[in-house]
mmCIF file of C-alpha atoms in Angstrom:
data_model
loop_
_atom_site.group_PDB
_atom_site.id
_atom_site.type_symbol
_atom_site.label_atom_id
_atom_site.label_comp_id
_atom_site.label_asym_id
_atom_site.label_seq_id
_atom_site.Cartn_x
_atom_site.Cartn_y
_atom_site.Cartn_z
ATOM 1 C CA MET A 1 0.199 0.104 0.046
ATOM 2 C CA ASN A 2 1.696 3.411 -0.806
ATOM 3 C CA LEU A 3 1.178 5.444 2.338
ATOM 4 C CA GLN A 4 2.061 8.711 0.244
ATOM 5 C CA LEU A 5 -1.356 8.032 -1.656
ATOM 6 C CA ILE A 6 -3.120 7.772 1.776
ATOM 7 C CA PHE A 7 -1.199 9.998 3.548
ATOM 8 C CA PRO A 8 0.149 12.507 1.355
ATOM 9 C CA HIS A 9 -0.226 15.510 3.106
ATOM 10 C CA VAL A 10 2.331 14.233 6.059
ATOM 11 C CA GLN A 11 5.385 14.156 3.702
ATOM 12 C CA THR A 12 4.549 17.871 2.931
ATOM 13 C CA LEU A 13 4.560 18.666 6.385
ATOM 14 C CA SER A 14 7.676 16.930 7.524
ATOM 15 C CA SER A 15 9.504 18.739 4.582
ATOM 16 C CA ASP A 16 7.967 22.164 6.014
ATOM 17 C CA HIS A 17 9.154 21.570 9.331
ATOM 18 C CA TRP A 18 12.428 20.607 8.539
ATOM 19 C CA ALA A 19 12.578 23.857 6.303
ATOM 20 C CA SER A 20 11.414 25.981 8.739
ATOM 21 C CA SER A 21 13.831 24.504 11.538
ATOM 22 C CA ARG A 22 16.659 25.095 9.400
ATOM 23 C CA LYS A 23 15.874 28.252 8.603
ATOM 24 C CA ARG A 24 15.467 29.370 12.660
ATOM 25 C CA TYR A 25 18.971 27.492 13.008
ATOM 26 C CA GLN A 26 21.092 29.181 10.833
ATOM 27 C CA ARG A 27 19.743 32.455 11.475
ATOM 28 C CA LYS A 28 20.511 31.920 15.201
ATOM 29 C CA LYS A 29 23.707 30.687 13.897
ATOM 30 C CA ASN A 30 23.672 34.004 11.785
ATOM 31 C CA GLN A 31 23.300 36.057 14.740
ATOM 32 C CA ARG A 32 25.606 34.635 17.058
ATOM 33 C CA THR A 33 28.058 35.336 14.363
ATOM 34 C CA ASP A 34 26.940 38.744 13.712
ATOM 35 C CA SER A 35 27.057 39.253 17.443
ATOM 36 C CA TRP A 36 31.064 37.924 17.658
ATOM 37 C CA ARG A 37 31.814 39.575 15.141
ATOM 38 C CA ALA A 38 30.499 42.914 16.193
ATOM 39 C CA GLN A 39 31.878 42.380 19.530
ATOM 40 C CA SER A 40 35.021 41.411 18.418
ATOM 41 C CA THR A 41 35.017 44.750 15.972
ATOM 42 C CA GLN A 42 34.579 46.817 19.401
ATOM 43 C CA GLN A 43 37.092 45.477 21.066
ATOM 44 C CA ILE A 44 39.057 45.829 18.358
ATOM 45 C CA GLN A 45 37.899 49.452 17.951
ATOM 46 C CA ASN A 46 38.122 49.952 21.538
ATOM 47 C CA ALA A 47 42.118 48.782 21.560
ATOM 48 C CA THR A 48 42.836 51.016 18.690
ATOM 49 C CA ALA A 49 41.604 53.525 20.267
ATOM 50 C CA ASP A 50 43.088 53.135 23.207
ATOM 51 C CA TYR A 51 46.377 52.971 21.711
ATOM 52 C CA ARG A 52 45.885 56.255 19.860
ATOM 53 C CA GLU A 53 45.326 57.558 22.817
ATOM 54 C CA ILE A 54 48.634 57.100 23.577
ATOM 55 C CA LEU A 55 50.620 60.544 22.505
ATOM 56 C CA SER A 56 53.860 61.874 23.654
ATOM 57 C CA ASN A 57 54.009 65.643 24.515
ATOM 58 C CA PRO A 58 55.601 66.965 21.619
ATOM 59 C CA MET A 59 58.645 69.044 21.161
ATOM 60 C CA LEU A 60 58.949 72.504 19.312
ATOM 61 C CA THR A 61 62.200 73.649 18.713
ATOM 62 C CA PRO A 62 63.964 76.532 16.257
ATOM 63 C CA LEU A 63 64.759 74.828 12.993
ATOM 64 C CA HIS A 64 68.049 77.363 12.967
ATOM 65 C CA GLY A 65 69.429 75.928 16.380
ATOM 66 C CA THR A 66 69.222 79.100 18.569
ATOM 67 C CA LEU A 67 66.736 81.490 20.280
ATOM 68 C CA GLU A 68 68.997 84.352 19.012
ATOM 69 C CA VAL A 69 67.250 86.695 16.610
ATOM 70 C CA VAL A 70 67.095 89.763 14.799
ATOM 71 C CA MET A 71 64.874 92.247 13.641
ATOM 72 C CA LYS A 72 63.459 91.504 9.854
ATOM 73 C CA GLN A 73 64.850 88.078 10.312
ATOM 74 C CA GLU A 74 62.795 84.791 9.250
ATOM 75 C CA VAL A 75 62.328 81.640 11.607
ATOM 76 C CA SER A 76 61.354 78.336 11.459
ATOM 77 C CA LEU A 77 60.058 76.225 14.390
ATOM 78 C CA SER A 78 59.579 72.402 14.082
ATOM 79 C CA CYS A 79 56.972 70.608 15.888
ATOM 80 C CA HIS A 80 56.797 66.196 16.097
ATOM 81 C CA LEU A 81 55.914 63.419 18.169
ATOM 82 C CA ASP A 82 58.081 60.883 19.364
ATOM 83 C CA SER A 83 55.582 58.156 19.765
ATOM 84 C CA GLY A 84 51.381 58.480 18.707
ATOM 85 C CA SER A 85 48.859 57.566 15.565
ATOM 86 C CA PRO A 86 48.869 59.808 13.245
ATOM 87 C CA PRO A 87 46.884 61.572 11.871
ATOM 88 C CA VAL A 88 47.671 64.182 14.256
ATOM 89 C CA ARG A 89 47.024 67.876 13.666
ATOM 90 C CA TYR A 90 49.069 70.311 14.732
ATOM 91 C CA THR A 91 48.874 73.842 16.310
ATOM 92 C CA LEU A 92 51.046 76.516 16.818
ATOM 93 C CA PHE A 93 50.316 79.551 19.847
ATOM 94 C CA LYS A 94 52.079 82.416 20.916
ATOM 95 C CA ASN A 95 51.125 84.016 24.236
ATOM 96 C CA ARG A 96 48.194 81.285 23.903
ATOM 97 C CA GLN A 97 46.749 83.229 20.640
ATOM 98 C CA LYS A 98 46.280 80.423 17.534
ATOM 99 C CA LEU A 99 48.798 81.767 15.347
ATOM 100 C CA SER A 100 48.460 78.532 12.443
ATOM 101 C CA ALA A 101 47.375 74.649 12.395
ATOM 102 C CA LEU A 102 49.051 71.675 10.283
ATOM 103 C CA ASN A 103 47.690 68.088 9.654
ATOM 104 C CA ARG A 104 49.896 64.931 9.423
ATOM 105 C CA THR A 105 49.100 61.532 8.349
ATOM 106 C CA ASP A 106 52.218 60.046 9.742
ATOM 107 C CA LEU A 107 54.639 61.195 12.097
ATOM 108 C CA THR A 108 57.051 63.540 10.040
ATOM 109 C CA PRO A 109 57.867 66.923 11.975
ATOM 110 C CA VAL A 110 55.797 70.049 10.888
ATOM 111 C CA LEU A 111 57.606 73.053 10.262
ATOM 112 C CA PHE A 112 55.947 76.350 11.323
ATOM 113 C CA ASN A 113 57.266 79.459 9.377
ATOM 114 C CA LEU A 114 57.585 83.303 10.966
ATOM 115 C CA THR A 115 59.188 86.735 11.023
ATOM 116 C CA ILE A 116 60.502 88.665 13.367
ATOM 117 C CA ASN A 117 59.128 92.310 12.540
ATOM 118 C CA SER A 118 58.720 93.794 16.206
ATOM 119 C CA ALA A 119 59.620 93.384 19.931
ATOM 120 C CA SER A 120 56.704 91.401 20.363
ATOM 121 C CA ASP A 121 57.111 88.955 18.322
ATOM 122 C CA VAL A 122 59.687 87.366 20.622
ATOM 123 C CA GLY A 123 56.985 86.496 23.128
ATOM 124 C CA GLU A 124 55.895 82.547 24.100
ATOM 125 C CA TYR A 125 55.224 80.189 21.545
ATOM 126 C CA LYS A 126 54.083 76.600 22.147
ATOM 127 C CA CYS A 127 53.086 73.796 19.612
ATOM 128 C CA LYS A 128 49.759 71.461 20.334
ATOM 129 C CA ALA A 129 49.405 67.970 18.936
ATOM 130 C CA GLN A 130 45.974 66.387 18.913
ATOM 131 C CA ASN A 131 44.546 62.726 17.989
ATOM 132 C CA GLU A 132 41.502 63.730 15.804
ATOM 133 C CA ILE A 133 40.294 60.192 16.209
ATOM 134 C CA SER A 134 40.692 60.029 19.700
ATOM 135 C CA ASN A 135 39.870 63.783 20.470
ATOM 136 C CA SER A 136 43.241 63.632 22.756
ATOM 137 C CA GLU A 137 45.824 66.149 23.003
ATOM 138 C CA LYS A 138 49.241 67.535 23.985
ATOM 139 C CA TYR A 139 51.122 70.847 24.818
ATOM 140 C CA SER A 140 55.277 71.214 24.130
ATOM 141 C CA ARG A 141 57.088 73.393 26.053
ATOM 142 C CA SER A 142 57.176 76.735 25.952
ATOM 143 C CA LEU A 143 59.693 78.653 23.617
ATOM 144 C CA ASN A 144 61.107 81.997 24.109
ATOM 145 C CA PHE A 145 63.243 83.994 21.725
ATOM 146 C CA THR A 146 65.804 86.419 22.490
ATOM 147 C CA LEU A 147 65.972 89.687 20.533
ATOM 148 C CA LYS A 148 68.996 90.722 19.558
ATOM 149 C CA GLU A 149 69.770 94.376 18.363
ATOM 150 C CA PRO A 150 73.070 96.721 17.381
ATOM 151 C CA VAL A 151 73.376 99.412 19.719
ATOM 152 C CA SER A 152 71.886 102.945 18.849
ATOM 153 C CA LYS A 153 73.771 106.092 18.935
ATOM 154 C CA PRO A 154 75.119 107.102 22.084
ATOM 155 C CA VAL A 155 74.763 110.480 23.921
ATOM 156 C CA LEU A 156 77.994 111.347 25.528
ATOM 157 C CA SER A 157 77.290 114.073 28.231
ATOM 158 C CA SER A 158 78.152 116.096 31.487
ATOM 159 C CA PRO A 159 76.379 117.692 34.204
ATOM 160 C CA ASN A 160 79.097 121.126 33.792
ATOM 161 C CA SER A 161 79.666 122.626 30.804
ATOM 162 C CA GLN A 162 81.951 124.617 32.429
ATOM 163 C CA ALA A 163 84.903 123.693 33.696
ATOM 164 C CA LYS A 164 88.180 125.321 35.661
ATOM 165 C CA LYS A 165 91.641 124.087 36.066
ATOM 166 C CA GLY A 166 92.234 121.430 39.207
ATOM 167 C CA GLN A 167 88.278 120.491 39.552
ATOM 168 C CA ASN A 168 87.241 117.046 38.689
ATOM 169 C CA VAL A 169 84.412 116.307 36.211
ATOM 170 C CA THR A 170 82.110 113.981 35.144
ATOM 171 C CA LEU A 171 81.253 112.373 31.736
ATOM 172 C CA SER A 172 78.178 109.429 30.790
ATOM 173 C CA CYS A 173 77.638 107.557 28.072
ATOM 174 C CA LEU A 174 74.534 105.825 27.353
ATOM 175 C CA SER A 175 73.083 104.063 24.488
ATOM 176 C CA GLU A 176 69.085 103.705 24.767
ATOM 177 C CA ASN A 177 68.399 100.954 22.383
ATOM 178 C CA GLY A 178 70.307 97.735 21.960
ATOM 179 C CA SER A 179 71.137 94.072 23.072
ATOM 180 C CA LEU A 180 72.658 93.584 26.371
ATOM 181 C CA PRO A 181 75.385 94.032 27.763
ATOM 182 C CA ILE A 182 76.707 97.125 26.019
ATOM 183 C CA THR A 183 80.566 98.142 26.366
ATOM 184 C CA TYR A 184 81.470 101.773 26.390
ATOM 185 C CA THR A 185 84.774 102.925 25.664
ATOM 186 C CA PHE A 186 85.264 107.478 26.263
ATOM 187 C CA PHE A 187 88.142 109.171 24.091
ATOM 188 C CA LYS A 188 89.376 112.768 24.518
ATOM 189 C CA ASP A 189 91.452 113.658 21.069
ATOM 190 C CA ARG A 190 90.772 109.912 19.373
ATOM 191 C CA GLN A 191 92.710 108.560 22.420
ATOM 192 C CA SER A 192 91.026 106.612 24.794
ATOM 193 C CA ILE A 193 91.553 107.700 28.272
ATOM 194 C CA GLN A 194 90.366 104.852 30.204
ATOM 195 C CA PRO A 195 89.815 100.879 30.359
ATOM 196 C CA PRO A 196 86.272 100.124 28.535
ATOM 197 C CA VAL A 197 83.104 99.696 30.736
ATOM 198 C CA LYS A 198 80.778 97.042 30.267
ATOM 199 C CA MET A 199 77.121 97.417 31.785
ATOM 200 C CA GLN A 200 74.942 94.468 31.824
ATOM 201 C CA ASN A 201 71.875 96.795 32.873
ATOM 202 C CA ARG A 202 70.187 99.668 30.544
ATOM 203 C CA GLU A 203 72.237 102.303 32.800
ATOM 204 C CA ALA A 204 74.877 105.109 31.213
ATOM 205 C CA ALA A 205 78.811 104.147 31.683
ATOM 206 C CA VAL A 206 79.971 107.328 33.725
ATOM 207 C CA ILE A 207 83.934 108.320 34.767
ATOM 208 C CA SER A 208 85.382 110.994 36.167
ATOM 209 C CA VAL A 209 88.217 113.312 34.332
ATOM 210 C CA LEU A 210 90.644 115.865 36.282
ATOM 211 C CA ILE A 211 91.034 119.146 34.710
ATOM 212 C CA LYS A 212 94.837 119.484 34.987
ATOM 213 C CA SER A 213 95.552 122.375 31.989
ATOM 214 C CA SER A 214 94.149 123.529 29.530
ATOM 215 C CA ASN A 215 94.809 120.294 26.982
ATOM 216 C CA ASP A 216 92.008 118.939 28.913
ATOM 217 C CA PHE A 217 89.754 120.887 26.979
ATOM 218 C CA GLY A 218 89.715 118.725 23.833
ATOM 219 C CA MET A 219 86.753 117.118 22.615
ATOM 220 C CA TYR A 220 85.540 114.155 24.110
ATOM 221 C CA LYS A 221 83.533 111.247 22.467
ATOM 222 C CA CYS A 222 82.172 107.947 23.631
ATOM 223 C CA LYS A 223 81.746 104.615 21.995
ATOM 224 C CA ALA A 224 78.854 101.860 21.940
ATOM 225 C CA GLU A 225 78.750 98.084 21.337
ATOM 226 C CA ASN A 226 77.098 94.800 22.074
ATOM 227 C CA CYS A 227 77.558 91.684 20.306
ATOM 228 C CA PHE A 228 77.086 92.763 17.617
ATOM 229 C CA HIS A 229 80.954 93.846 16.502
ATOM 230 C CA ASN A 230 80.569 95.742 13.065
ATOM 231 C CA LYS A 231 77.721 97.750 13.689
ATOM 232 C CA THR A 232 79.848 99.913 16.128
ATOM 233 C CA LYS A 233 78.562 103.241 17.468
ATOM 234 C CA TYR A 234 79.981 106.629 18.254
ATOM 235 C CA SER A 235 78.531 109.764 19.856
ATOM 236 C CA ASN A 236 78.918 113.070 19.188
ATOM 237 C CA GLY A 237 81.860 115.543 20.417
ATOM 238 C CA PHE A 238 81.947 117.034 23.673
ATOM 239 C CA ASN A 239 84.088 120.270 24.863
ATOM 240 C CA PHE A 240 84.418 121.879 28.240
ATOM 241 C CA THR A 241 84.349 125.744 28.324
ATOM 242 C CA LEU A 242 86.669 127.013 30.489
ATOM 243 C CA ALA A 243 84.938 128.942 33.496
ATOM 244 C CA GLU A 244 86.051 132.494 34.858
ATOM 245 C CA GLU A 245 87.351 132.965 37.803
ATOM 246 C CA ARG A 246 85.679 135.418 40.117
ATOM 247 C CA SER A 247 87.648 138.611 40.951
ATOM 248 C CA ASN A 248 89.452 139.388 44.528
ATOM 249 C CA SER A 249 87.302 142.664 44.939
ATOM 250 C CA GLN A 250 83.932 140.549 44.799
ATOM 251 C CA PRO A 251 83.726 140.348 48.662
ATOM 252 C CA LEU A 252 84.778 143.333 49.343
ATOM 253 C CA ILE A 253 82.046 145.136 47.124
ATOM 254 C CA ILE A 254 79.785 142.505 48.961
ATOM 255 C CA CYS A 255 80.541 143.837 52.206
ATOM 256 C CA LEU A 256 80.208 147.286 50.993
ATOM 257 C CA GLY A 257 77.139 146.601 50.133
ATOM 258 C CA LEU A 258 76.013 144.909 53.492
ATOM 259 C CA THR A 259 77.238 147.943 55.275
ATOM 260 C CA LEU A 260 74.922 150.426 52.913
ATOM 261 C CA LEU A 261 72.128 148.230 53.628
ATOM 262 C CA LEU A 262 72.060 148.193 57.137
ATOM 263 C CA LEU A 263 73.139 152.119 57.713
ATOM 264 C CA ALA A 264 70.059 152.462 55.352
ATOM 265 C CA ILE A 265 67.904 150.333 57.700
ATOM 266 C CA GLY A 266 69.388 152.372 60.651
ATOM 267 C CA PHE A 267 68.681 155.633 59.230
ATOM 268 C CA ALA A 268 64.874 154.885 58.255
ATOM 269 C CA LEU A 269 64.581 153.120 62.237
ATOM 270 C CA ALA A 270 65.696 156.626 63.911
ATOM 271 C CA ILE A 271 63.459 158.654 61.686
ATOM 272 C CA PRO A 272 60.473 157.664 63.736
ATOM 273 C CA PHE A 273 62.181 157.529 67.322
ATOM 274 C CA PHE A 274 64.812 160.406 67.111
ATOM 275 C CA ILE A 275 64.342 162.722 64.442
ATOM 276 C CA ILE A 276 60.642 163.423 64.674
ATOM 277 C CA PRO A 277 60.763 163.955 68.474
ATOM 278 C CA LEU A 278 63.474 166.511 67.959
ATOM 279 C CA TYR A 279 62.069 168.502 65.526
ATOM 280 C CA LYS A 280 59.218 168.732 67.504
ATOM 281 C CA ALA A 281 60.396 169.824 70.662
ATOM 282 C CA LYS A 282 62.558 172.469 68.184
ATOM 283 C CA LYS A 283 59.240 173.678 66.792
ATOM 284 C CA PHE A 284 57.730 174.615 70.167
ATOM 285 C CA THR A 285 60.630 175.926 72.260
ATOM 286 C CA PRO A 286 60.758 180.104 72.153
ATOM 287 C CA THR A 287 63.923 181.753 71.787
ATOM 288 C CA ARG A 288 62.787 184.886 73.294
ATOM 289 C CA SER A 289 60.142 186.705 75.362
ATOM 290 C CA SER A 290 57.652 189.220 75.125
ATOM 291 C CA THR A 291 59.417 191.008 77.691
ATOM 292 C CA GLY A 292 62.641 191.184 75.920
ATOM 293 C CA HIS A 293 63.880 188.198 78.061
ATOM 294 C CA THR A 294 66.354 185.760 76.110
ATOM 295 C CA SER A 295 65.685 182.300 77.050
ATOM 296 C CA LYS A 296 68.021 179.073 77.036
ATOM 297 C CA GLU A 297 67.483 176.271 74.378
ATOM 298 C CA LYS A 298 66.928 173.953 77.211
ATOM 299 C CA VAL A 299 63.290 172.120 76.440
ATOM 300 C CA GLU A 300 61.344 169.532 78.564
ATOM 301 C CA GLU A 301 58.510 167.736 76.765
ATOM 302 C CA SER A 302 56.206 165.999 79.994
ATOM 303 C CA GLU A 303 53.167 164.043 79.405
ATOM 304 C CA ASP A 304 50.389 166.601 78.534
ATOM 305 C CA TYR A 305 52.645 167.679 75.954
ATOM 306 C CA VAL A 306 53.154 171.472 77.294
ATOM 307 C CA THR A 307 56.502 173.040 77.082
ATOM 308 C CA TYR A 308 58.679 175.068 80.003
ATOM 309 C CA ALA A 309 61.352 177.821 79.440
ATOM 310 C CA GLU A 310 63.788 178.751 81.847
ATOM 311 C CA ILE A 311 64.067 182.790 81.997
ATOM 312 C CA GLU A 312 66.990 184.469 82.648
ATOM 313 C CA PRO A 313 66.364 188.391 83.668
ATOM 314 C CA ILE A 314 67.681 191.336 81.833
ATOM 315 C CA GLN A 315 67.322 193.212 84.865
ATOM 316 C CA PRO A 316 66.808 192.792 88.935
ATOM 317 C CA GLU A 317 63.550 192.643 90.563
ATOM 318 C CA ALA A 318 61.491 192.832 87.117
ATOM 319 C CA CYS A 319 58.479 191.346 86.703
ATOM 320 C CA VAL A 320 57.006 189.672 83.595
ATOM 321 C CA ASN A 321 54.392 188.013 81.718
ATOM 322 C CA LEU A 322 55.693 184.178 80.642
ATOM 323 C CA SER A 323 53.397 182.447 78.207
ATOM 324 C CA VAL A 324 53.689 178.905 77.854
ATOM 325 C CA ILE A 325 52.547 176.960 74.981
ATOM 326 C CA ARG A 326 50.856 173.264 75.555
ATOM 327 C CA ARG A 327 49.254 171.131 73.220
ATOM 328 C CA ASP A 328 45.301 170.179 73.762
ATOM 329 C CA GLU A 329 45.839 166.295 72.834
ATOM 330 C CA GLN A 330 42.088 166.027 72.546
ATOM 331 C CA GLU A 331 41.015 168.668 69.735
ATOM 332 C CA ASN A 332 45.159 168.294 68.216
ATOM 333 C CA ARG A 333 46.143 172.009 68.672
ATOM 334 C CA ALA A 334 48.377 174.319 70.386
ATOM 335 C CA CYS A 335 46.796 176.073 73.070
ATOM 336 C CA ALA A 336 48.183 179.383 74.597
ATOM 337 C CA THR A 337 48.201 179.506 78.328
ATOM 338 C CA ILE A 338 49.553 182.712 79.637
ATOM 339 C CA TYR A 339 50.842 182.750 83.432
ATOM 340 C CA SER A 340 51.339 186.086 85.111
ATOM 341 C CA GLU A 341 52.526 187.470 88.871
ATOM 342 C CA VAL A 342 56.286 186.210 88.407
ATOM 343 C CA LEU A 343 58.531 188.679 90.469
ATOM 344 C CA VAL A 344 62.311 187.655 90.323
ATOM 345 C CA GLY A 345 64.325 189.010 92.559
ATOM 346 C CA GLU A 346 68.138 189.393 93.832
ATOM 347 C CA GLY A 347 68.011 186.464 96.610
ATOM 348 C CA ALA A 348 64.259 186.113 96.007
ATOM 349 C CA GLN A 349 62.528 183.481 94.713
ATOM 350 C CA ALA A 350 59.717 182.801 91.874
ATOM 351 C CA GLY A 351 56.766 181.992 93.290
ATOM 352 C CA PRO A 352 54.138 179.493 91.990
ATOM 353 C CA LEU A 353 52.647 180.149 88.630
ATOM 354 C CA HIS A 354 49.009 180.367 88.468
ATOM 355 C CA SER A 355 46.977 180.338 85.446
ATOM 356 C CA PRO A 356 44.061 182.550 84.427
ATOM 357 C CA GLU A 357 42.202 179.617 83.372
#
C-alpha cells in the first residue's frame, strides 16, 4: 500500500518543518556570528582607540638651532612627536593665541615659518598635538626668543659744561637701544682715556676726569658696542669751556653793599624814634620872651605836652608875663596859657605860677 497516496500531506508537513527548522537554526547561527563579529570589532576599535590616545608631548625647536634672533629675521619652528598614532593635527600658539595649524597623516615633523618684525614677536611660543580620532591632545614646552639688536648712537653728556683747572668733572655715555650687555669706551682727541666699561643693565657708563691743564679741554667722545661688533656707534663730540675766575674784589663789594644796607635800615629806624621827636621839640621851644628876656634852649616835653622855659632876667626885680605853649590832645591843637605875677629878684625865689584859667 502506498502511504503517500493515503497520507499525502504528511510528507509535505515534514519537509516544511525541516526547512523551517533549518532556517531558524541558520538565523540563530548568523545572529551569534554577527554578535561575535560586533563584539570583536568593538574590542578591536576600543584597543585601537586606547592605542591612539597614547601621544607623547610634542617637541618645539627652532630649525636654525638658536633662540637669538634679529629684527626682520625669518625663523622656522619644528613641532614633532616621538610617539603616537596618526593622523595628528599640530597647532602653533603665541602668548596663548592661535597662529597656525597643520595636519599630518604620519609622524613626520611640521614646520611653522615666522618673521620677527617687532619686539612683540619674541613672545612665548607653544605647539599642540591632537589625535583627531581619539580627540586627545598634548602641549609642548614654551619657547622664547631673545631679540638681538645693534646699539643705537650713544649720547655723551656732563652735568657741568664749564670747568676750571684742578676741577674733577664727570662724563656719562648711554645708548638707549641695543641688546645687553653694552661696552662703552671714552676718548679724548681720538685717544682712549680709560679702560672700557661693560654695562649689564640699561644704565649710563660714568667716568671722572681731572682738568689739570688747558690740554684737558679737548674734544671728548664715547663708543658703544655689543655682540654686533661690526655695528659700533660713536657719540657726538663734547667740549668743556673754561670757567671765568671770580675777581678778588667781589667779597669787598659784597661787604660794602651790606654795610650800606644796614646804614639805610638804621636811618629808617631813627626817623620815628629820634628825628621826629627832636623836630617837634625844636618847633615849640621859644627863643625870646615878650618882655625881652632871652631863654636858654633847654626844653623838656611832659606827658601833657606843656612846654616850660627857663628865663634869664636882664634886670633885677623885674616883673614879666610868661607865655607857655601846650598841646591839647583832644582837639590836637596848640593852646597858649599865660602865667602872670611872676616876681624875680636878687635873693628872692619865684612864687608859684598861676594860670588865669
